[in-house]
Tab-separated table of C-alpha atoms and ligand atoms in Angstrom:
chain	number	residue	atom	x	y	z
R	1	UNK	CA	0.000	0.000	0.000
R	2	UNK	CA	1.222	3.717	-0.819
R	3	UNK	CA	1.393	5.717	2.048
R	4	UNK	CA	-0.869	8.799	2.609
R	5	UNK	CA	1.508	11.778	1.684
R	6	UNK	CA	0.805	15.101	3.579
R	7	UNK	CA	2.266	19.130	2.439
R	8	UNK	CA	2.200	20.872	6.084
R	9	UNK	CA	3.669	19.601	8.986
R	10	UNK	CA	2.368	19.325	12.116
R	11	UNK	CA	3.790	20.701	14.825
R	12	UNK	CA	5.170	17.529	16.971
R	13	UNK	CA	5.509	18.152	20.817
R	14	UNK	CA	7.224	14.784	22.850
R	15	UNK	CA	6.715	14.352	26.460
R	16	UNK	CA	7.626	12.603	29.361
R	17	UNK	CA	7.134	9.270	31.112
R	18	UNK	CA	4.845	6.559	30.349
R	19	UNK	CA	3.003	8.428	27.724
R	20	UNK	CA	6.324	8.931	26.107
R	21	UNK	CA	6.886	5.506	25.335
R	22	UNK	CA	3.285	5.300	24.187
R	23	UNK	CA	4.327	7.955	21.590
R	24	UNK	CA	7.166	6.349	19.692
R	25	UNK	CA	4.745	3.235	20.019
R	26	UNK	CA	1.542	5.080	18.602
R	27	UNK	CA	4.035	6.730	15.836
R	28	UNK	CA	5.864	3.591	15.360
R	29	UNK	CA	2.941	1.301	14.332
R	30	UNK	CA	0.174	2.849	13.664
R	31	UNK	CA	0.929	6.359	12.258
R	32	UNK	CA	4.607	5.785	9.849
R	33	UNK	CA	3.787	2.677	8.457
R	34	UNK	CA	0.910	4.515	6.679
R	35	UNK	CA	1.264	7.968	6.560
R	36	UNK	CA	4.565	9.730	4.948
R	37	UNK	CA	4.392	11.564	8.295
R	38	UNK	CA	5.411	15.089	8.395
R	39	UNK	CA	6.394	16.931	11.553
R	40	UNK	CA	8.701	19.437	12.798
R	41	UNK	CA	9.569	17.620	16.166
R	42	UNK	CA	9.972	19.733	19.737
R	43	UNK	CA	11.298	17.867	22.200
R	44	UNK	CA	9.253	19.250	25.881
R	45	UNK	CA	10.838	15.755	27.641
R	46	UNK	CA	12.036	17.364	31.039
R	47	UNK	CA	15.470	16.883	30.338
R	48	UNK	CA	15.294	18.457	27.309
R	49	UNK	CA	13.433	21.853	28.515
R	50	UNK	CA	15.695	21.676	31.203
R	51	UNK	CA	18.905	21.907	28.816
R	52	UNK	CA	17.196	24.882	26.843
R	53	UNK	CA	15.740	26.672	30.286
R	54	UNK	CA	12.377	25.987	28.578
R	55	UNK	CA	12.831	27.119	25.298
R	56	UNK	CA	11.708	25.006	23.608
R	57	UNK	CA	7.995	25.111	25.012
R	58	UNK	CA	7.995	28.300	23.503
R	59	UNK	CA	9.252	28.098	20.392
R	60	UNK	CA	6.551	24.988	19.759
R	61	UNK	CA	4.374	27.458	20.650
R	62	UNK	CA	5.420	29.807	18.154
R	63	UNK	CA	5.674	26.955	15.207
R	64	UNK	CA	1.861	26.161	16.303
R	65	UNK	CA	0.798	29.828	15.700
R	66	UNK	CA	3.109	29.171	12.585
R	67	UNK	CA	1.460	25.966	11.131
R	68	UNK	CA	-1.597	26.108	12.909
R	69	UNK	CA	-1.658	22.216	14.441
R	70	UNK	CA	-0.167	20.643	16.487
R	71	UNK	CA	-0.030	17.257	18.488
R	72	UNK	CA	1.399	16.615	22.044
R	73	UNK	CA	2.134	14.092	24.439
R	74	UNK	CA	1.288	14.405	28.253
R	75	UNK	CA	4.347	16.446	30.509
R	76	UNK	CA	5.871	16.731	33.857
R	77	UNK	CA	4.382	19.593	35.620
R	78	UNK	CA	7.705	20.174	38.089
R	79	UNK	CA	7.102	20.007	41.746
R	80	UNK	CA	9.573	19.555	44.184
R	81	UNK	CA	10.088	16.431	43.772
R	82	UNK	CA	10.769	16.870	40.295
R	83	UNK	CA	14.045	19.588	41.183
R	84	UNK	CA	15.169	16.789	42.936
R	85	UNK	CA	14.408	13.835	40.642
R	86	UNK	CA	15.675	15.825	37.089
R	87	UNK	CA	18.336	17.589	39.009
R	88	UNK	CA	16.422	20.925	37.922
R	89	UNK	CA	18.041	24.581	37.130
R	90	UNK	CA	14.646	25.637	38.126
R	91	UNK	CA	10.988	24.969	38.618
R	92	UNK	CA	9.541	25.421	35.287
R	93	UNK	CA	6.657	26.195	34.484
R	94	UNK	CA	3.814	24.655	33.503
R	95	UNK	CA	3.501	23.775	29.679
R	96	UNK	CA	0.328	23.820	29.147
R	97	UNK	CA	-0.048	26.733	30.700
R	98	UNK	CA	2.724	28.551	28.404
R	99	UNK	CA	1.683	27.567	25.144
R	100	UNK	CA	-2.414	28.497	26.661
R	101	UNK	CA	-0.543	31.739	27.316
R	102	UNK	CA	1.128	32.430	23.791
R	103	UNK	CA	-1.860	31.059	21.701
R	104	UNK	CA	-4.583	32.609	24.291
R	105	UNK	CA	-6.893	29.899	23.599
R	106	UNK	CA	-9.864	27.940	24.674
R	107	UNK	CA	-9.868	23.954	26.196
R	108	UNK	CA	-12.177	21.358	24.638
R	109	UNK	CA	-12.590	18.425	26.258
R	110	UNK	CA	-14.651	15.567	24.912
R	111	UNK	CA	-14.826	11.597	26.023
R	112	UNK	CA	-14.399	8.891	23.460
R	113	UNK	CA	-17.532	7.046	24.338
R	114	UNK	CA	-17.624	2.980	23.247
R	115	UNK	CA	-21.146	1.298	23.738
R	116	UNK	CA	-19.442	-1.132	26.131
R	117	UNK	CA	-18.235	1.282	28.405
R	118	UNK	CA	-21.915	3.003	29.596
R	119	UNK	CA	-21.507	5.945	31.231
R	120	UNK	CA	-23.371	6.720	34.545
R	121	UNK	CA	-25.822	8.703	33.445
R	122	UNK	CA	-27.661	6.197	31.550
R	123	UNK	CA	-29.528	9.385	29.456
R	124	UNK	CA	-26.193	9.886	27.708
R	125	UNK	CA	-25.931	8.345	24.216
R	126	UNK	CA	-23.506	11.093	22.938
R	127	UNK	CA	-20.284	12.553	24.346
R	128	UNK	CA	-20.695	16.333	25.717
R	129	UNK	CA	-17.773	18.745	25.381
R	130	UNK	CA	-16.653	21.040	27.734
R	131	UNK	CA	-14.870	24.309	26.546
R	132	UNK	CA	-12.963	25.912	29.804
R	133	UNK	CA	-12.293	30.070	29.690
R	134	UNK	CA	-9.125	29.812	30.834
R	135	UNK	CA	-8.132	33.049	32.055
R	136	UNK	CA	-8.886	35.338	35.323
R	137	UNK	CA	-11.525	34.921	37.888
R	138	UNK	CA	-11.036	32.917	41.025
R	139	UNK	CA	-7.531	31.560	39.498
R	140	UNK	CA	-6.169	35.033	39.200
R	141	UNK	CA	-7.476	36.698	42.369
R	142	UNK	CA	-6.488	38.658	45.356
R	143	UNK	CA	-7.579	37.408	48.639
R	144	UNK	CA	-7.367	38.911	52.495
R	145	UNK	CA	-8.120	38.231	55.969
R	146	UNK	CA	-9.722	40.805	57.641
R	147	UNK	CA	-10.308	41.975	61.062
R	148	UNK	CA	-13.850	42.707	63.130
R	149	UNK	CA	-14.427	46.028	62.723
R	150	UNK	CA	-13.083	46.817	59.236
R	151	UNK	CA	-14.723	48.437	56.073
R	152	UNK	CA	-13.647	46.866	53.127
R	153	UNK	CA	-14.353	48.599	49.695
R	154	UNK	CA	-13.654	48.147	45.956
R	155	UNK	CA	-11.257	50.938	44.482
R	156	UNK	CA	-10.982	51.775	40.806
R	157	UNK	CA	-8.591	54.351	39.651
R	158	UNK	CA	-9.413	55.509	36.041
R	159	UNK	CA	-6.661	56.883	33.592
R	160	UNK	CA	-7.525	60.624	34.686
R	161	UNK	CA	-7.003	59.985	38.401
R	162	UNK	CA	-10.591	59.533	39.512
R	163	UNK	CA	-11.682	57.136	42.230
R	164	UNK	CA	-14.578	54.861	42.129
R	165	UNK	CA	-15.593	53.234	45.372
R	166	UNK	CA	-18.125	50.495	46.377
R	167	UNK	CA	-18.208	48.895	49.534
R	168	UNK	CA	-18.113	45.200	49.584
R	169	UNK	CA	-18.934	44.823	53.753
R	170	UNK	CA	-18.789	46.601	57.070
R	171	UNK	CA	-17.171	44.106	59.299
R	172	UNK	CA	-18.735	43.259	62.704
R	173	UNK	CA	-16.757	40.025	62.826
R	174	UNK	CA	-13.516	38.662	61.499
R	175	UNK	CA	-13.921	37.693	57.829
R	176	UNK	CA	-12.367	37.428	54.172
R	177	UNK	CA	-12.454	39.241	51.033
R	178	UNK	CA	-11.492	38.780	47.650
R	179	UNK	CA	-11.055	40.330	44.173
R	180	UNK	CA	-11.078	39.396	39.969
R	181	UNK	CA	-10.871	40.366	37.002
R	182	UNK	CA	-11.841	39.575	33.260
R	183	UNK	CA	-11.160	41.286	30.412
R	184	UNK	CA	-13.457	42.165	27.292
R	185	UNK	CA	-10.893	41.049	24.934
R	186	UNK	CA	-10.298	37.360	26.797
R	187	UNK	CA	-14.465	36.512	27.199
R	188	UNK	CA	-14.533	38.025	23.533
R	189	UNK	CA	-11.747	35.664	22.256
R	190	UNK	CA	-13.245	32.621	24.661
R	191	UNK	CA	-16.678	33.123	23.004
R	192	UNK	CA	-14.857	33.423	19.503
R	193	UNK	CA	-13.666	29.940	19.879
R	194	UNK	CA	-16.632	28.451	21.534
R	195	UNK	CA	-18.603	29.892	18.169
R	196	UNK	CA	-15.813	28.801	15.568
R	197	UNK	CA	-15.603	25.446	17.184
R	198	UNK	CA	-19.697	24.515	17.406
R	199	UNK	CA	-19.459	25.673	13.845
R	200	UNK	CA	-16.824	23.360	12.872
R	201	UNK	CA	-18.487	20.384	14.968
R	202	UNK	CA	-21.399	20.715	14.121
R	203	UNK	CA	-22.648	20.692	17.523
R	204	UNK	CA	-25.144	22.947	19.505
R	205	UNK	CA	-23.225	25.647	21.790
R	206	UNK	CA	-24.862	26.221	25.453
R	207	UNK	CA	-23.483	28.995	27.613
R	208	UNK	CA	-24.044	28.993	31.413
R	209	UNK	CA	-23.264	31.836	33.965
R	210	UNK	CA	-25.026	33.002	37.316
R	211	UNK	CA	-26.067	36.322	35.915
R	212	UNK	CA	-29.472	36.819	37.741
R	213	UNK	CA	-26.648	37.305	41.098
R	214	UNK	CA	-23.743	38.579	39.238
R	215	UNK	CA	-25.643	41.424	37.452
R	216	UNK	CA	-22.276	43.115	36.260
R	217	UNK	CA	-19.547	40.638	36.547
R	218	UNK	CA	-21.455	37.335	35.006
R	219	UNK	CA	-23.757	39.534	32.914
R	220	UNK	CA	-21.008	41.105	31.030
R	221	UNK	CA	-19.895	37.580	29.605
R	222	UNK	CA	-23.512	36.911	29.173
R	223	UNK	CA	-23.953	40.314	26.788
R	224	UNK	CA	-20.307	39.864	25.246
R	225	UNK	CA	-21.928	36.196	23.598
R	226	UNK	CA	-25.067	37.433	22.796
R	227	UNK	CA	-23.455	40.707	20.832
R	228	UNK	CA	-20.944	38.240	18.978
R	229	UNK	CA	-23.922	35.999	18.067
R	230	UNK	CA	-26.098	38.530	16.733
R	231	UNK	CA	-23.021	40.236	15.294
R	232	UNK	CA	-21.159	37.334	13.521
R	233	UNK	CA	-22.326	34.218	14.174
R	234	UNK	CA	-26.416	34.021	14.174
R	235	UNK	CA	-26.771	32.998	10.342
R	236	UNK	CA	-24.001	30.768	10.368
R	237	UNK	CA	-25.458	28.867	12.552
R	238	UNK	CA	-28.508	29.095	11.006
R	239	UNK	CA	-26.944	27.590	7.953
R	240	UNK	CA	-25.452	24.783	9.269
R	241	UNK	CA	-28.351	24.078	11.390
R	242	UNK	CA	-26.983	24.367	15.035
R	243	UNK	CA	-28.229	26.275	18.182
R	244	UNK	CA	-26.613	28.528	20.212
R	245	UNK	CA	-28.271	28.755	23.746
R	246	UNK	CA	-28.295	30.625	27.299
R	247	UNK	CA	-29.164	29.609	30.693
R	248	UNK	CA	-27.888	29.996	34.682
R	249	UNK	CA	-25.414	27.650	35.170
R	250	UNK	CA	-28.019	25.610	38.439
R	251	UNK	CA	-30.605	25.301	34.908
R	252	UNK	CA	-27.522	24.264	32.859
R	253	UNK	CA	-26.539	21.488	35.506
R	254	UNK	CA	-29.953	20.035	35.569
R	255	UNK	CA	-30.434	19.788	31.990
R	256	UNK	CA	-26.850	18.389	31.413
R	257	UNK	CA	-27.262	15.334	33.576
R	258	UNK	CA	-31.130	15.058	31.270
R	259	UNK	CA	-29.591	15.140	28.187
R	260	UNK	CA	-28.431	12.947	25.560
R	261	UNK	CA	-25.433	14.962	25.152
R	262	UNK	CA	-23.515	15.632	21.690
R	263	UNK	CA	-23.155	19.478	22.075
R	264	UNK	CA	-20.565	22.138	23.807
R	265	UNK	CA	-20.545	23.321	27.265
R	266	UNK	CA	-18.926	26.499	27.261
R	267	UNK	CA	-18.182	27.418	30.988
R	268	UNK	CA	-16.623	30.178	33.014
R	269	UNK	CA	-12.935	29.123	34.614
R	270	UNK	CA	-14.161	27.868	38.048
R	271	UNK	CA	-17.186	25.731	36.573
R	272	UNK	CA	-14.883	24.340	33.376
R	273	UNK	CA	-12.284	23.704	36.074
R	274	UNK	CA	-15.540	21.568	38.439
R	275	UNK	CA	-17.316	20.571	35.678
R	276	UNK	CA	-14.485	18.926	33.380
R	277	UNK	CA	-13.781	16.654	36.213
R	278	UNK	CA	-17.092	15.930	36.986
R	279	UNK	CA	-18.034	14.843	33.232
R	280	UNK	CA	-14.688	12.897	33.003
R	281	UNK	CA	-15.208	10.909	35.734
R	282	UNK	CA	-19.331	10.494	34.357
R	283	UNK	CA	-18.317	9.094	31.263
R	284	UNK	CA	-15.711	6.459	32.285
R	285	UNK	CA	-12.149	7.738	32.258
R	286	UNK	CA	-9.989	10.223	32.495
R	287	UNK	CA	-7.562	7.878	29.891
R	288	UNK	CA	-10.735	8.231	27.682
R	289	UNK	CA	-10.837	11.926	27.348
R	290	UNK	CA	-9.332	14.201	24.576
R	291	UNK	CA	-8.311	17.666	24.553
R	292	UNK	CA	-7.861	20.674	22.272
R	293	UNK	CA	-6.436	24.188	22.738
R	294	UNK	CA	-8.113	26.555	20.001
R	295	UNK	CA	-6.819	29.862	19.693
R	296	UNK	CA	-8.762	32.728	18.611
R	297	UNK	CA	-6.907	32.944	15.348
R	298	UNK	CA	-7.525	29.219	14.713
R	299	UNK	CA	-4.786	27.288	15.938
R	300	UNK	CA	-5.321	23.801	17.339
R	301	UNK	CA	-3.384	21.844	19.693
R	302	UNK	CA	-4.543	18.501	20.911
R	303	UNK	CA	-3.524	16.255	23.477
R	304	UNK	CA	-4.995	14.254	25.582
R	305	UNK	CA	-6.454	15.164	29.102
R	306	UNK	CA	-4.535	12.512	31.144
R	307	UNK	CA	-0.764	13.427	32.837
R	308	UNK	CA	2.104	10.871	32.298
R	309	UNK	CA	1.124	8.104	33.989
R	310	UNK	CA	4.155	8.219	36.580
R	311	UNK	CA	3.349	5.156	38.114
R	312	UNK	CA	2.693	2.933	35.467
R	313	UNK	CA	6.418	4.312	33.995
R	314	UNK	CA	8.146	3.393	36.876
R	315	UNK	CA	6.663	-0.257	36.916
R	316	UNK	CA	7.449	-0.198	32.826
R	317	UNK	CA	11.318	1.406	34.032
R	318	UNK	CA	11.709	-2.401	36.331
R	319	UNK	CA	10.757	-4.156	33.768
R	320	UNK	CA	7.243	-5.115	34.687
R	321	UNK	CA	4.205	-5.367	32.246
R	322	UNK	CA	2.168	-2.347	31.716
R	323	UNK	CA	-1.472	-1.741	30.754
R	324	UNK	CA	-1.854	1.899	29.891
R	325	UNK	CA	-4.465	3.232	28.055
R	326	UNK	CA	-3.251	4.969	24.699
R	327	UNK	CA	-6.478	5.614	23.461
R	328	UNK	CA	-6.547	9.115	24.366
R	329	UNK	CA	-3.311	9.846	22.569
R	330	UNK	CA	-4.077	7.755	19.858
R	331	UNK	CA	-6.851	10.282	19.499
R	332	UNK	CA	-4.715	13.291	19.747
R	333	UNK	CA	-2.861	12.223	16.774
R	334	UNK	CA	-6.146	11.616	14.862
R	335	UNK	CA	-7.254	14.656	15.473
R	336	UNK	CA	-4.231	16.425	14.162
R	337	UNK	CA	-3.634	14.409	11.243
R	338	UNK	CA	-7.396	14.705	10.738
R	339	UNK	CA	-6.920	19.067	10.620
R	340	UNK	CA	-4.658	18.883	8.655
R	341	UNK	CA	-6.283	16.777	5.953
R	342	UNK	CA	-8.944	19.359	5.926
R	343	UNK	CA	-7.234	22.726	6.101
R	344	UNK	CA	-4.909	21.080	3.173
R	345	UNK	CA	-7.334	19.205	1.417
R	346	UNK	CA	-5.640	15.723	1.910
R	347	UNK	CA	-9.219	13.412	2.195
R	348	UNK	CA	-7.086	10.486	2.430
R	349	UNK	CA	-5.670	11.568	5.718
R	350	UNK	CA	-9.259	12.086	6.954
R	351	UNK	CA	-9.903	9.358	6.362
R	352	UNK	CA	-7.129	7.634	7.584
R	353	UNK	CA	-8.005	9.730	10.673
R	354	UNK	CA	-10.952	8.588	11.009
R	355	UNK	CA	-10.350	4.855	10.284
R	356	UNK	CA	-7.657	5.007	13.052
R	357	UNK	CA	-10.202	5.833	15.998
R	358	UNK	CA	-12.929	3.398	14.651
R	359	UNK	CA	-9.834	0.684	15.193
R	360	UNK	CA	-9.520	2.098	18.696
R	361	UNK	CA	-13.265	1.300	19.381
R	362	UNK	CA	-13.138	-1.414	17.463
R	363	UNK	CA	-10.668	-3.087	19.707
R	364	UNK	CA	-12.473	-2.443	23.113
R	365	UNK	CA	-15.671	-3.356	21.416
R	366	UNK	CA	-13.659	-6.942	20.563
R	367	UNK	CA	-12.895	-7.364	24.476
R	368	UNK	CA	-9.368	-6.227	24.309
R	369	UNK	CA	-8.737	-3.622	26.254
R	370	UNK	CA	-5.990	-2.033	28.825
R	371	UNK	CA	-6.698	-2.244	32.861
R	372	UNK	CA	-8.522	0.653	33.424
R	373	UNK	CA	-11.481	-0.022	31.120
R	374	UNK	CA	-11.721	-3.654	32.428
R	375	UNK	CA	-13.702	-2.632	35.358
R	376	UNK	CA	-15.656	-0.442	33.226
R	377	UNK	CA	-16.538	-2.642	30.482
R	378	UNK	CA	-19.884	-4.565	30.225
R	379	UNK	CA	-18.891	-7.150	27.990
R	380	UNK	CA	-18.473	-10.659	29.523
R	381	UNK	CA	-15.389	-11.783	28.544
R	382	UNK	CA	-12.572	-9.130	28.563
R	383	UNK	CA	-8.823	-9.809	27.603
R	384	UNK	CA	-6.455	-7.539	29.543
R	385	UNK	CA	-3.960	-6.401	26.881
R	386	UNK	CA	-0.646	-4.873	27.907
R	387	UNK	CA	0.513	-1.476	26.805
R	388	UNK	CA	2.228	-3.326	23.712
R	389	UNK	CA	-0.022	-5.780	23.057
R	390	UNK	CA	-3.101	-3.180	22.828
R	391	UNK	CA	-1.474	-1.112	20.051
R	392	UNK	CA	-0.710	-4.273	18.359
R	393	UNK	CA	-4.472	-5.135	18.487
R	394	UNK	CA	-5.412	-1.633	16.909
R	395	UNK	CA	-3.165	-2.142	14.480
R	396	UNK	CA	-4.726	-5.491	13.549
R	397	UNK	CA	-8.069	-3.532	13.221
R	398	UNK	CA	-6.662	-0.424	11.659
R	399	UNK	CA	-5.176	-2.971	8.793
R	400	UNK	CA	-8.775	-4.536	8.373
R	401	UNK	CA	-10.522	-1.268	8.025
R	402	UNK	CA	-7.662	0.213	5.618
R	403	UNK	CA	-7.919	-3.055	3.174
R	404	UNK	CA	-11.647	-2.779	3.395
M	501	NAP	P1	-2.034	10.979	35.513
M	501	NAP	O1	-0.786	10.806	34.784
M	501	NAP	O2	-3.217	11.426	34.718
M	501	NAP	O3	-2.378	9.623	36.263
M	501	NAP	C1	-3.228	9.502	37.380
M	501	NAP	C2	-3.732	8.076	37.482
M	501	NAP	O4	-4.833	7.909	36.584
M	501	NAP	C3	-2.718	7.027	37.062
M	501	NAP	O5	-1.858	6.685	38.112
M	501	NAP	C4	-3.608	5.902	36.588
M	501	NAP	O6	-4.184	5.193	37.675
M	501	NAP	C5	-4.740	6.671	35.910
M	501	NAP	N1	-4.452	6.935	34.488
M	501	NAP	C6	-4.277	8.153	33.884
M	501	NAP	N2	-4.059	7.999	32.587
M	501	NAP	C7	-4.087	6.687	32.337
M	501	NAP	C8	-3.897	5.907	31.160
M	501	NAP	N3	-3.633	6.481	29.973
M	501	NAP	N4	-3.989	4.561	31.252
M	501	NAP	C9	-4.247	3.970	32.438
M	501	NAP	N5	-4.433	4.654	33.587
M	501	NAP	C10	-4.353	5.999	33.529
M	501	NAP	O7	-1.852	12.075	36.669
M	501	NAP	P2	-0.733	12.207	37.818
M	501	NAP	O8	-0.197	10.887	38.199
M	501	NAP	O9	-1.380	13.076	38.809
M	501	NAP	O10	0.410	13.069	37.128
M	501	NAP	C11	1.590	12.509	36.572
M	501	NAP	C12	2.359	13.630	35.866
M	501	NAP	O11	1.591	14.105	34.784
M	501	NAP	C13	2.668	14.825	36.752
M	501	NAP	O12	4.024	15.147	36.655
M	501	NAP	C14	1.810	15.930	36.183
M	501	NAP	O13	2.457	17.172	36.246
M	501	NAP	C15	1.600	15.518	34.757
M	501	NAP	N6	0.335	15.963	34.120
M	501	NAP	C16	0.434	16.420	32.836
M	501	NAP	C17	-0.691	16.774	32.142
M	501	NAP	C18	-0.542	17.258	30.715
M	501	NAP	O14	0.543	17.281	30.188
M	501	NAP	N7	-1.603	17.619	30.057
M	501	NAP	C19	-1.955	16.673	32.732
M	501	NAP	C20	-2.033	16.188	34.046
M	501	NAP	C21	-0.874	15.826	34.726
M	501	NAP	P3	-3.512	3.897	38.338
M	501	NAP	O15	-2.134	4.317	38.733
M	501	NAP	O16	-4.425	3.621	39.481
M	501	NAP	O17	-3.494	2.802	37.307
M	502	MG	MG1	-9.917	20.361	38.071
């Protein structure tokens, strides 16, 4: 067989631990042997960010805004443990959170559902995404203590020197006080994405926010929607044939868990951050859930939503069997190879794409499956596959559906 050719390449981000060695596996069988694969690799290993005092996080950054896709496998987060452990210069940063800094973009999260893996909400037949705002609120707050007897007020000091003042509470008692922001231009760019990315799903968009209690603060990312909607968005939607809808986040809740799922939960940064978990943990497992980073100007980055499975690497590091679940990261390579079939009109690797996750499901559906969907599964007789021997089995099932 000829192998699928491709003109752009992907942006190629390696990581660390367990997932690592998935990677080389993933690209090894399932991805090179049929696609003339094209990326320009970044190596965000530890070590290797380390060595270039995390350099190199940024420039795959950059060559993302560059290309526009990329692909990347799970990362340490450093701790202390970590300084210790990589013999660190310093405690970097977060990756995730300095590429979701350069590209200023939005998280999707969706679960791979397979019919033998029922979620426990037994109303949902479809998966239901999540898209985060990731920026300001609670996570970027200032908090205080304060004393019985104290006034505390908000202060705004515009460019021309003048002082607004509101009091938050007269203090008869020891308490505490906080205070966030947003800006315009982040909700504008978070409901940008949320728009461009029901549109290029397919999928309904609901928003949720508590403005009947937060008449400014929630309302203004209420009105900032509803103005992009009417502005830009409205007869798109129309065309395509997909809602966009507004309720208070207790009405969203309710109606989420009475769904059937299949569309997008956009939520504010505190209820993405509760409600990501919560839906994760719903459908199955967290090794089952994908993620994507869209940036306003159309950039995608996906990955998938688990960390680096540190324990199952050191087991794998003493020679032990594994049984990780690469599903998830099997699925973050489909889904780049899959965007970049469309933005450069390459069907076959659509195709391929989507041939590629139907083996995943495929396989599970077959019995054959890694540890953590075992307990999961409903099927009666289920075949504990190691790390290995799972990616083998896709393969066997990917090879089926491509000689179909
Ligand atoms: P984790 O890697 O997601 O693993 C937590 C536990 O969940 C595992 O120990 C395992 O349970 C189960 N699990 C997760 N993914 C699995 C998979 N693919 N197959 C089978 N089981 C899976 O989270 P963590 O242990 O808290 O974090 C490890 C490292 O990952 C940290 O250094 C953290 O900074 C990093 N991290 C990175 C990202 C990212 O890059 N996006 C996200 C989160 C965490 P059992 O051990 O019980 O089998
Ligand atoms: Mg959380």
């Amino acid at each position: 067989m000829k192998k699928i050719p491709m003109t752009t390449p992907l942006v190629e981000m390696d990581g660390d631990e367990m997932t690592r060695i998935l990677w080389k596996l993933i690209k090894d069988e399932l991805i090179t042997p049929f696609v003339e694969l094209k990326t320009e690799y970044y190596d965000l290993g530890l070590e290797h960010r380390n060595e270039t005092d995390d350099r190199v996080t940024v420039e795959s950054a950059e060559a993302t805004k560059k290309y526009g896709v990329a692909v990347k496998c799970a990362t340490i987060t450093p701790n202390a443990d970590r300084m210790t452990e990589y013999n660190l210069k310093e405690m970097w940063k977060s990756p995730n959170g300095t590429i979701r800094a350069i590209l200023d973009g939005t998280v999707f999260r969706k679960p791979i559902v397979v019919d033998c893996i029922p979620p426990y909400i037994p109303t949902w037949k479809k998966p239901i995404t999540i898209a985060r705002h990731a920026y300001g609120d609670v996570y970027k707050a200032s908090e205080m203590r304060v004393k019985k007897g104290s006034k505390a007020e908000l202060i705004v000091t515009a460019p021309d020197g003048i002082e607004t003042r509101k009091l938050i509470h007269d203090f008869s008692g020891d308490g505490v006080i906080q205070g966030m922001h947003n800006t315009d231009r982040s909700i504008e760019s978070f409901a940008r994405a949320c728009f461009e990315f029901a549109l290029d799903t397919g999928e309904d968009l609901w928003f949720a926010s508590k403005d009947t209690i937060s008449k400014t603060y929630d309302h203004r990312f209420k009105d900032i929607f509803a103005e992009l909607y009417e502005k830009e968005y409205k007869s798109r939607f129309e065309e395509k044939g997909i809602t966009y809808f507004y309720t208070l986040i207790d009405d969203a809740v309710a109606r989420v868990v009475r769904s059937e799922g299949g569309f997008i939960w956009a939520c504010k940064n505190y209820d993405g951050d509760v409600m990501s978990d919560m839906l994760a943990t719903a459908f199955g497992s967290l090794a089952m859930m994908t993620s994507v980073l869209v940036s306003p100007e159309g950039a995608y980055e996906y990955e998938a939503a688990h960390g680096t499975v540190q324990r199952h690497y050191y087991k794998h590091l003493r020679g032990e069997r594994t049984s990780s679940n690469s599903v998830a990261t099997i699925f973050a390579w489909t889904g780049a190879l899959r965007k970049r079939g469309e933005l450069d009109n390459i069907p076959a690797l659509v195709t391929f794409a989507d041939k590629l996750e139907q083996a995943c499901i495929n396989t599970i559906r077959q019995g054959r499956m890694t540890g953590d969907l075992a307990s999961l599964c409903t099927l009666e007789t289920k075949n504990i596959l190691s790390s290995e021997e799972f990616i083998s089995a896709v393969r066997e099932n990917l090879e089926i559906l491509l000689n179909a």
